[in-house]
Amino acid sequence: MADSRLCNGIIGQQRACRILEATLKAGQFPPMLFTGPIGVGKRTCAIKMAQAANCEAESARPCGKCRPCRTIALLRHPDIKLIVPLPPKRKKSPTETKAEDETANVLQVAVEESQNYLLGKPQPNLDPKRKISIELVRWVRKEMAKPPIMAPHRFFIFLHAHQMTPQAANALLKTLEEPQKQTTFILTTDKPNELFDTIRSRCRLVKFSAIPAGTIQDWLVEKTDTKKEEAVLAAQISNGSPGTALRFLKDPDEFLSAPVKKFFSLPKADTKAILSTMKELQRTPLATVVSTLFFLYHQTLMTKHGLETEYARGEPAIGRKAELCGTDYLRRVMKYLSGRLEDCRMYLNRRLFLYTLLSSLRKPIK
Ligand SMILES: [Zn+2]
């Protein structure tokens, strides 16, 4: 559909975009499940789908300018709701007994929290303890009993749908079994296997994929004015997610593992140090371990070339490493780590992987 603007600005998701544009063209919106890694465009496409379905423009929808488009972008449209996992409830005090008060509280938090997920905002880090609770789904069911306030197509968009409690999932399943013409559900998740099969099978599946590092790199340079050098690094670390690349550029420290930084700062690591680092890394994803090393050695190489960054200035370990290591060695390490970044996404023996990785970096070479 040439006149749709649904996927403008979405990179590398041609297959998902084709399905969404066909759905929009047909004008019928079954429940949909968007799956794929974090930060590849699932939330953006879900919000834009709600805009496109309700846009007042004759063509090229969503126009982004009409009242529905604008209010949906701000998540202030009364019929378009974003449901996100919320922090666990406080323990009830003996005076708090009214169920209505409790529900009103949950809804208030839900509205406030959804503002963290506005179009164009980088995804906040999500605590796995947060849940989509039964109260939220009950509220959705109550809303559905009333006609939409102003939208032809009402949307409920559930982000991180796998973080639903079993009770919430059962209630949602019941809702999906009683479809309503003017109400659409979009569920997004990076862990579809943690969703109930019964929910998965009720939804039209739209798969989003990880995006090649080269594509992300070019996009960063063209659209966000990032320097080539930084774009290469952010793209490598992003794990196929433009959203992650942007977050990394904003705050590298959020992506760095503390035990890996400690290991990096050792002038020389013996077997004992390697084993104790491995122990500290028990819960850290391998990709984070490798990307932290990649980042630190990259900073070291830049420093070696006299291109010290602000980050390196604040981390004396980088300057020390630059003095201890030769340029050729640092280049070899970068190449090695770049290969490991690919490997660690595949299934392998975690302990062996870590041991080999840390052992090969145990002492600097001139
Ligand atoms: Zn519009």
Short mmCIF file of C-alpha atoms in Angstrom, two decimals, residues 1-360:
data_model
loop_
_atom_site.label_atom_id
_atom_site.label_comp_id
_atom_site.label_asym_id
_atom_site.label_seq_id
_atom_site.Cartn_x
_atom_site.Cartn_y
_atom_site.Cartn_z
CA MET A 1 0.00 0.00 0.00
CA ALA A 2 1.93 2.95 -1.31
CA ASP A 3 -0.01 5.63 0.55
CA SER A 4 0.42 4.18 4.06
CA ARG A 5 2.83 5.94 6.37
CA LEU A 6 2.54 3.23 8.98
CA CYS A 7 6.13 2.03 8.67
CA ASN A 8 7.89 5.33 7.95
CA GLY A 9 10.97 5.46 10.12
CA ILE A 10 10.85 1.74 10.97
CA ILE A 11 14.05 0.11 9.75
CA GLY A 12 14.65 -3.46 8.63
CA GLN A 13 11.12 -4.84 9.30
CA GLN A 14 9.78 -5.23 5.76
CA ARG A 15 8.00 -8.52 6.49
CA ALA A 16 6.18 -7.27 9.60
CA CYS A 17 5.32 -4.00 7.84
CA ARG A 18 3.75 -5.87 4.89
CA ILE A 19 1.43 -7.77 7.26
CA LEU A 20 0.48 -4.61 9.16
CA GLU A 21 -0.22 -2.62 6.01
CA ALA A 22 -2.39 -5.41 4.62
CA THR A 23 -4.32 -5.53 7.92
CA LEU A 24 -4.81 -1.77 7.80
CA LYS A 25 -5.97 -1.92 4.19
CA ALA A 26 -8.51 -4.63 5.01
CA GLY A 27 -9.84 -2.41 7.81
CA GLN A 28 -10.33 -5.37 10.13
CA PHE A 29 -8.22 -5.74 13.20
CA PRO A 30 -7.96 -9.17 14.79
CA PRO A 31 -6.01 -9.55 18.06
CA MET A 32 -2.35 -9.33 17.13
CA LEU A 33 0.82 -10.58 18.77
CA PHE A 34 4.04 -8.70 17.93
CA THR A 35 7.11 -10.79 18.78
CA GLY A 36 10.83 -10.02 18.43
CA PRO A 37 13.83 -8.64 20.34
CA ILE A 38 13.55 -5.53 22.52
CA GLY A 39 13.99 -2.22 20.75
CA VAL A 40 13.19 -3.20 17.14
CA GLY A 41 9.92 -1.29 16.64
CA LYS A 42 7.10 -3.40 18.16
CA ARG A 43 5.73 -0.69 20.45
CA THR A 44 6.16 2.02 17.80
CA CYS A 45 4.26 -0.05 15.22
CA ALA A 46 1.49 -0.85 17.74
CA ILE A 47 0.92 2.83 18.55
CA LYS A 48 1.14 3.82 14.90
CA MET A 49 -1.36 1.11 14.01
CA ALA A 50 -3.83 2.66 16.48
CA GLN A 51 -3.14 6.06 14.90
CA ALA A 52 -3.56 4.80 11.34
CA ALA A 53 -6.84 3.05 12.18
CA ASN A 54 -8.26 6.25 13.67
CA CYS A 55 -6.58 8.90 11.51
CA GLU A 56 -8.87 11.48 9.90
CA ALA A 57 -6.70 12.02 6.81
CA GLU A 58 -7.98 10.73 3.46
CA SER A 59 -4.72 8.97 2.60
CA ALA A 60 -1.12 8.63 3.81
CA ARG A 61 -2.23 7.53 7.27
CA PRO A 62 -1.25 8.06 10.04
CA CYS A 63 -0.87 11.73 9.12
CA GLY A 64 0.53 12.56 12.58
CA LYS A 65 -1.27 15.92 12.48
CA CYS A 66 -4.99 15.32 13.00
CA ARG A 67 -6.47 15.33 16.50
CA PRO A 68 -6.66 11.53 16.91
CA CYS A 69 -3.06 11.11 15.65
CA ARG A 70 -1.79 13.74 18.06
CA THR A 71 -3.67 12.57 21.14
CA ILE A 72 -2.68 8.95 20.48
CA ALA A 73 1.00 9.95 20.15
CA LEU A 74 0.74 11.54 23.60
CA LEU A 75 -1.17 8.51 24.94
CA ARG A 76 -3.96 10.85 25.99
CA HIS A 77 -6.67 9.40 23.73
CA PRO A 78 -9.48 7.97 25.87
CA ASP A 79 -9.92 4.86 23.70
CA ILE A 80 -6.28 3.90 23.10
CA LYS A 81 -4.71 2.36 26.19
CA LEU A 82 -1.21 1.11 26.79
CA ILE A 83 -1.04 -1.60 29.44
CA VAL A 84 2.43 -2.10 30.95
CA PRO A 85 3.71 -4.29 33.81
CA LEU A 86 3.54 -2.47 37.14
CA PRO A 87 5.63 -2.77 40.32
CA PRO A 88 4.36 -5.28 42.92
CA LYS A 89 1.61 -3.93 45.16
CA ARG A 90 2.40 -2.48 48.58
CA LYS A 91 1.24 -4.59 51.52
CA LYS A 92 -2.26 -3.52 52.51
CA SER A 93 -2.57 -1.60 55.74
CA PRO A 94 -5.55 -2.59 57.92
CA THR A 95 -7.35 0.67 57.08
CA GLU A 96 -7.19 0.05 53.35
CA THR A 97 -9.95 -2.40 52.69
CA LYS A 98 -12.02 -0.99 49.85
CA ALA A 99 -11.51 -2.89 46.61
CA GLU A 100 -12.57 0.18 44.55
CA ASP A 101 -9.81 2.27 46.14
CA GLU A 102 -7.32 -0.43 45.32
CA THR A 103 -8.41 -0.56 41.66
CA ALA A 104 -8.38 3.24 41.37
CA ASN A 105 -4.81 3.20 42.73
CA VAL A 106 -3.69 0.61 40.20
CA LEU A 107 -5.24 2.58 37.34
CA GLN A 108 -3.60 5.79 38.45
CA VAL A 109 -0.18 4.08 38.49
CA ALA A 110 -0.94 2.46 35.12
CA VAL A 111 -1.68 5.82 33.47
CA GLU A 112 1.46 7.41 34.95
CA GLU A 113 3.65 4.47 33.92
CA SER A 114 2.37 4.40 30.35
CA GLN A 115 3.83 7.89 29.86
CA ASN A 116 7.31 6.28 29.97
CA TYR A 117 6.46 4.50 26.72
CA LEU A 118 5.55 7.46 24.48
CA LEU A 119 6.41 7.27 20.79
CA GLY A 120 10.08 8.02 20.22
CA LYS A 121 11.12 7.51 23.85
CA PRO A 122 13.79 4.86 24.42
CA GLN A 123 12.41 1.82 26.20
CA PRO A 124 12.94 1.94 30.00
CA ASN A 125 14.68 -1.01 31.63
CA LEU A 126 12.07 -3.44 32.84
CA ASP A 127 12.18 -5.15 36.23
CA PRO A 128 11.07 -8.79 35.74
CA LYS A 129 9.23 -8.55 39.07
CA ARG A 130 6.74 -6.14 37.52
CA LYS A 131 3.50 -7.76 36.44
CA ILE A 132 0.37 -7.10 34.44
CA SER A 133 -2.14 -7.89 37.15
CA ILE A 134 -5.69 -9.21 37.11
CA GLU A 135 -6.93 -5.73 38.17
CA LEU A 136 -5.73 -4.27 34.88
CA VAL A 137 -7.46 -6.94 32.79
CA ARG A 138 -10.65 -6.57 34.83
CA TRP A 139 -10.55 -2.86 34.14
CA VAL A 140 -10.10 -3.57 30.39
CA ARG A 141 -13.17 -5.83 30.49
CA LYS A 142 -15.19 -3.12 32.23
CA GLU A 143 -14.16 -0.56 29.61
CA MET A 144 -15.16 -2.96 26.86
CA ALA A 145 -18.69 -3.14 28.22
CA LYS A 146 -19.06 0.53 27.26
CA PRO A 147 -18.91 1.87 23.68
CA PRO A 148 -15.70 3.71 22.69
CA ILE A 149 -15.78 7.42 23.58
CA MET A 150 -14.58 8.81 20.27
CA ALA A 151 -12.53 6.28 18.28
CA PRO A 152 -13.91 4.14 15.50
CA HIS A 153 -11.31 1.55 16.55
CA ARG A 154 -10.50 1.16 20.22
CA PHE A 155 -7.08 -0.37 20.99
CA PHE A 156 -5.67 -2.01 24.07
CA ILE A 157 -1.92 -2.46 23.66
CA PHE A 158 -0.24 -4.80 26.15
CA LEU A 159 3.53 -4.29 26.31
CA HIS A 160 5.73 -7.13 27.69
CA ALA A 161 2.65 -9.34 27.58
CA HIS A 162 4.64 -12.34 28.92
CA GLN A 163 4.78 -10.54 32.29
CA MET A 164 1.07 -11.17 32.87
CA THR A 165 0.12 -13.10 35.99
CA PRO A 166 -1.63 -16.43 35.26
CA GLN A 167 -4.92 -14.97 36.57
CA ALA A 168 -4.59 -11.96 34.28
CA ALA A 169 -3.77 -14.24 31.35
CA ASN A 170 -6.88 -16.35 31.97
CA ALA A 171 -9.08 -13.28 32.15
CA LEU A 172 -7.51 -11.91 28.95
CA LEU A 173 -8.07 -15.23 27.20
CA LYS A 174 -11.78 -15.01 28.05
CA THR A 175 -11.81 -11.52 26.57
CA LEU A 176 -10.13 -12.64 23.36
CA GLU A 177 -12.70 -15.42 23.02
CA GLU A 178 -15.51 -12.85 22.93
CA PRO A 179 -14.29 -10.60 20.09
CA GLN A 180 -15.78 -7.14 19.68
CA LYS A 181 -15.81 -5.46 16.32
CA GLN A 182 -14.63 -2.03 17.42
CA THR A 183 -12.02 -3.23 19.94
CA THR A 184 -8.56 -4.50 19.02
CA PHE A 185 -5.84 -6.03 21.14
CA ILE A 186 -2.16 -5.84 20.35
CA LEU A 187 0.22 -7.82 22.58
CA THR A 188 3.97 -7.30 22.33
CA THR A 189 6.67 -9.55 23.76
CA ASP A 190 10.29 -10.58 23.32
CA LYS A 191 9.55 -13.89 25.06
CA PRO A 192 6.55 -15.39 23.21
CA ASN A 193 7.25 -18.83 24.71
CA GLU A 194 6.34 -17.51 28.15
CA LEU A 195 2.82 -16.64 26.98
CA PHE A 196 -0.07 -19.08 27.26
CA ASP A 197 -0.38 -21.19 24.05
CA THR A 198 -4.09 -20.47 24.13
CA ILE A 199 -3.43 -16.72 23.95
CA ARG A 200 -0.83 -17.10 21.22
CA SER A 201 -3.19 -19.15 19.09
CA ARG A 202 -5.93 -16.48 19.33
CA CYS A 203 -3.69 -13.79 17.85
CA ARG A 204 -2.39 -12.98 14.40
CA LEU A 205 1.37 -13.37 14.73
CA VAL A 206 3.57 -10.53 13.47
CA LYS A 207 7.28 -11.33 13.79
CA PHE A 208 9.81 -8.54 14.11
CA SER A 209 13.45 -9.47 13.61
CA ALA A 210 16.84 -8.38 14.88
CA ILE A 211 18.40 -5.88 12.50
CA PRO A 212 21.90 -6.38 10.97
CA ALA A 213 24.59 -4.26 12.65
CA GLY A 214 25.50 -2.60 9.33
CA THR A 215 21.92 -1.36 8.84
CA ILE A 216 21.81 0.11 12.36
CA GLN A 217 25.19 1.74 11.87
CA ASP A 218 24.12 3.48 8.64
CA TRP A 219 20.85 4.56 10.22
CA LEU A 220 22.62 6.10 13.22
CA VAL A 221 25.00 8.05 10.99
CA GLU A 222 22.26 9.26 8.61
CA LYS A 223 19.39 9.96 10.96
CA THR A 224 20.87 10.77 14.32
CA ASP A 225 24.10 12.58 13.46
CA THR A 226 26.17 10.02 15.35
CA LYS A 227 29.89 9.95 14.46
CA LYS A 228 30.89 6.92 12.36
CA GLU A 229 33.26 5.60 15.04
CA GLU A 230 30.56 5.71 17.74
CA ALA A 231 27.91 4.31 15.39
CA VAL A 232 30.05 1.23 14.64
CA LEU A 233 30.43 0.53 18.35
CA ALA A 234 26.77 1.20 19.24
CA ALA A 235 25.62 -1.03 16.38
CA GLN A 236 27.89 -3.88 17.56
CA ILE A 237 26.60 -3.60 21.09
CA SER A 238 22.94 -3.18 20.14
CA ASN A 239 22.29 -6.87 19.49
CA GLY A 240 20.16 -5.97 16.46
CA SER A 241 18.09 -3.32 18.22
CA PRO A 242 18.16 0.34 17.13
CA GLY A 243 16.50 1.23 20.45
CA THR A 244 19.36 -0.36 22.38
CA ALA A 245 21.92 1.44 20.19
CA LEU A 246 20.31 4.78 21.06
CA ARG A 247 20.20 3.94 24.75
CA PHE A 248 23.85 2.91 24.67
CA LEU A 249 24.88 6.21 23.07
CA LYS A 250 23.01 8.09 25.77
CA ASP A 251 24.36 6.17 28.74
CA PRO A 252 27.12 3.57 28.10
CA ASP A 253 27.46 2.77 31.82
CA GLU A 254 23.99 1.23 31.92
CA PHE A 255 25.26 -1.50 29.56
CA LEU A 256 28.50 -2.31 31.30
CA SER A 257 28.87 -5.20 33.73
CA ALA A 258 30.61 -4.28 37.00
CA PRO A 259 32.44 -7.64 37.51
CA VAL A 260 33.76 -7.40 33.92
CA LYS A 261 35.02 -3.86 34.59
CA LYS A 262 36.75 -5.13 37.72
CA PHE A 263 38.36 -7.98 35.77
CA PHE A 264 39.48 -5.56 33.05
CA SER A 265 41.19 -3.33 35.61
CA LEU A 266 43.42 -6.17 36.92
CA PRO A 267 46.97 -5.77 35.57
CA LYS A 268 47.24 -9.55 35.34
CA ALA A 269 44.60 -12.19 36.13
CA ASP A 270 45.41 -15.61 37.58
CA THR A 271 43.12 -18.64 37.52
CA LYS A 272 41.69 -17.71 40.90
CA ALA A 273 40.66 -14.27 39.62
CA ILE A 274 39.12 -15.83 36.51
CA LEU A 275 37.08 -18.30 38.55
CA SER A 276 35.85 -15.69 40.99
CA THR A 277 34.84 -13.38 38.12
CA MET A 278 32.95 -16.30 36.54
CA LYS A 279 31.11 -16.77 39.80
CA GLU A 280 30.14 -13.11 39.92
CA LEU A 281 28.92 -13.33 36.33
CA GLN A 282 26.54 -16.24 36.97
CA ARG A 283 23.47 -14.16 36.20
CA THR A 284 24.89 -11.83 33.56
CA PRO A 285 23.92 -12.50 29.93
CA LEU A 286 26.96 -13.55 27.85
CA ALA A 287 26.22 -10.78 25.35
CA THR A 288 26.60 -8.20 28.15
CA VAL A 289 29.94 -9.72 29.21
CA VAL A 290 31.33 -9.60 25.68
CA SER A 291 29.93 -6.17 24.85
CA THR A 292 31.37 -4.71 28.06
CA LEU A 293 34.82 -6.05 27.14
CA PHE A 294 34.36 -4.84 23.58
CA PHE A 295 33.53 -1.35 24.80
CA LEU A 296 36.43 -1.20 27.27
CA TYR A 297 39.03 -2.44 24.76
CA HIS A 298 37.67 -0.10 22.13
CA GLN A 299 38.13 2.81 24.54
CA THR A 300 41.66 1.53 25.22
CA LEU A 301 42.49 1.44 21.52
CA MET A 302 41.17 4.98 21.05
CA THR A 303 43.26 6.16 24.00
CA LYS A 304 46.32 4.42 22.52
CA HIS A 305 45.76 6.44 19.35
CA GLY A 306 45.56 9.65 21.38
CA LEU A 307 41.76 9.88 20.93
CA GLU A 308 40.88 9.72 24.60
CA THR A 309 37.11 10.00 25.16
CA GLU A 310 35.31 11.58 28.08
CA TYR A 311 34.50 8.09 29.32
CA ALA A 312 38.17 7.04 29.27
CA ARG A 313 39.18 10.17 31.15
CA GLY A 314 36.88 9.12 34.00
CA GLU A 315 38.22 5.52 34.06
CA PRO A 316 41.94 5.33 34.99
CA ALA A 317 41.96 1.56 34.20
CA ILE A 318 41.66 2.38 30.49
CA GLY A 319 44.75 4.60 30.45
CA ARG A 320 46.72 1.94 32.39
CA LYS A 321 45.65 -0.76 29.91
CA ALA A 322 46.63 1.46 26.98
CA GLU A 323 50.14 1.74 28.43
CA LEU A 324 50.45 -2.00 29.01
CA CYS A 325 49.15 -3.19 25.62
CA GLY A 326 50.50 -2.86 22.09
CA THR A 327 48.35 -1.53 19.24
CA ASP A 328 48.47 -4.82 17.28
CA TYR A 329 47.44 -6.77 20.34
CA LEU A 330 44.48 -4.42 20.96
CA ARG A 331 43.37 -4.76 17.36
CA ARG A 332 43.51 -8.55 17.65
CA VAL A 333 41.49 -8.42 20.88
CA MET A 334 38.81 -6.26 19.21
CA LYS A 335 38.58 -8.70 16.30
CA TYR A 336 38.38 -11.65 18.67
CA LEU A 337 35.64 -10.00 20.77
CA SER A 338 33.68 -9.06 17.69
CA GLY A 339 33.58 -12.78 16.74
CA ARG A 340 32.59 -13.74 20.30
CA LEU A 341 29.70 -11.26 20.12
CA GLU A 342 28.30 -13.37 17.28
CA ASP A 343 29.00 -16.73 18.98
CA CYS A 344 27.40 -15.88 22.30
CA ARG A 345 23.95 -15.64 20.75
CA MET A 346 24.04 -19.34 19.91
CA TYR A 347 23.57 -22.16 22.33
CA LEU A 348 26.81 -23.29 23.93
CA ASN A 349 28.46 -24.29 27.15
CA ARG A 350 28.26 -21.11 29.21
CA ARG A 351 31.06 -21.91 31.68
CA LEU A 352 33.43 -23.02 28.96
CA PHE A 353 32.66 -19.92 26.93
CA LEU A 354 33.39 -17.61 29.89
CA TYR A 355 36.53 -19.47 30.92
CA THR A 356 37.99 -19.34 27.40
CA LEU A 357 37.05 -15.71 27.00
CA LEU A 358 38.55 -14.52 30.28
CA SER A 359 41.66 -16.72 29.97
CA SER A 360 42.49 -15.34 26.57
#
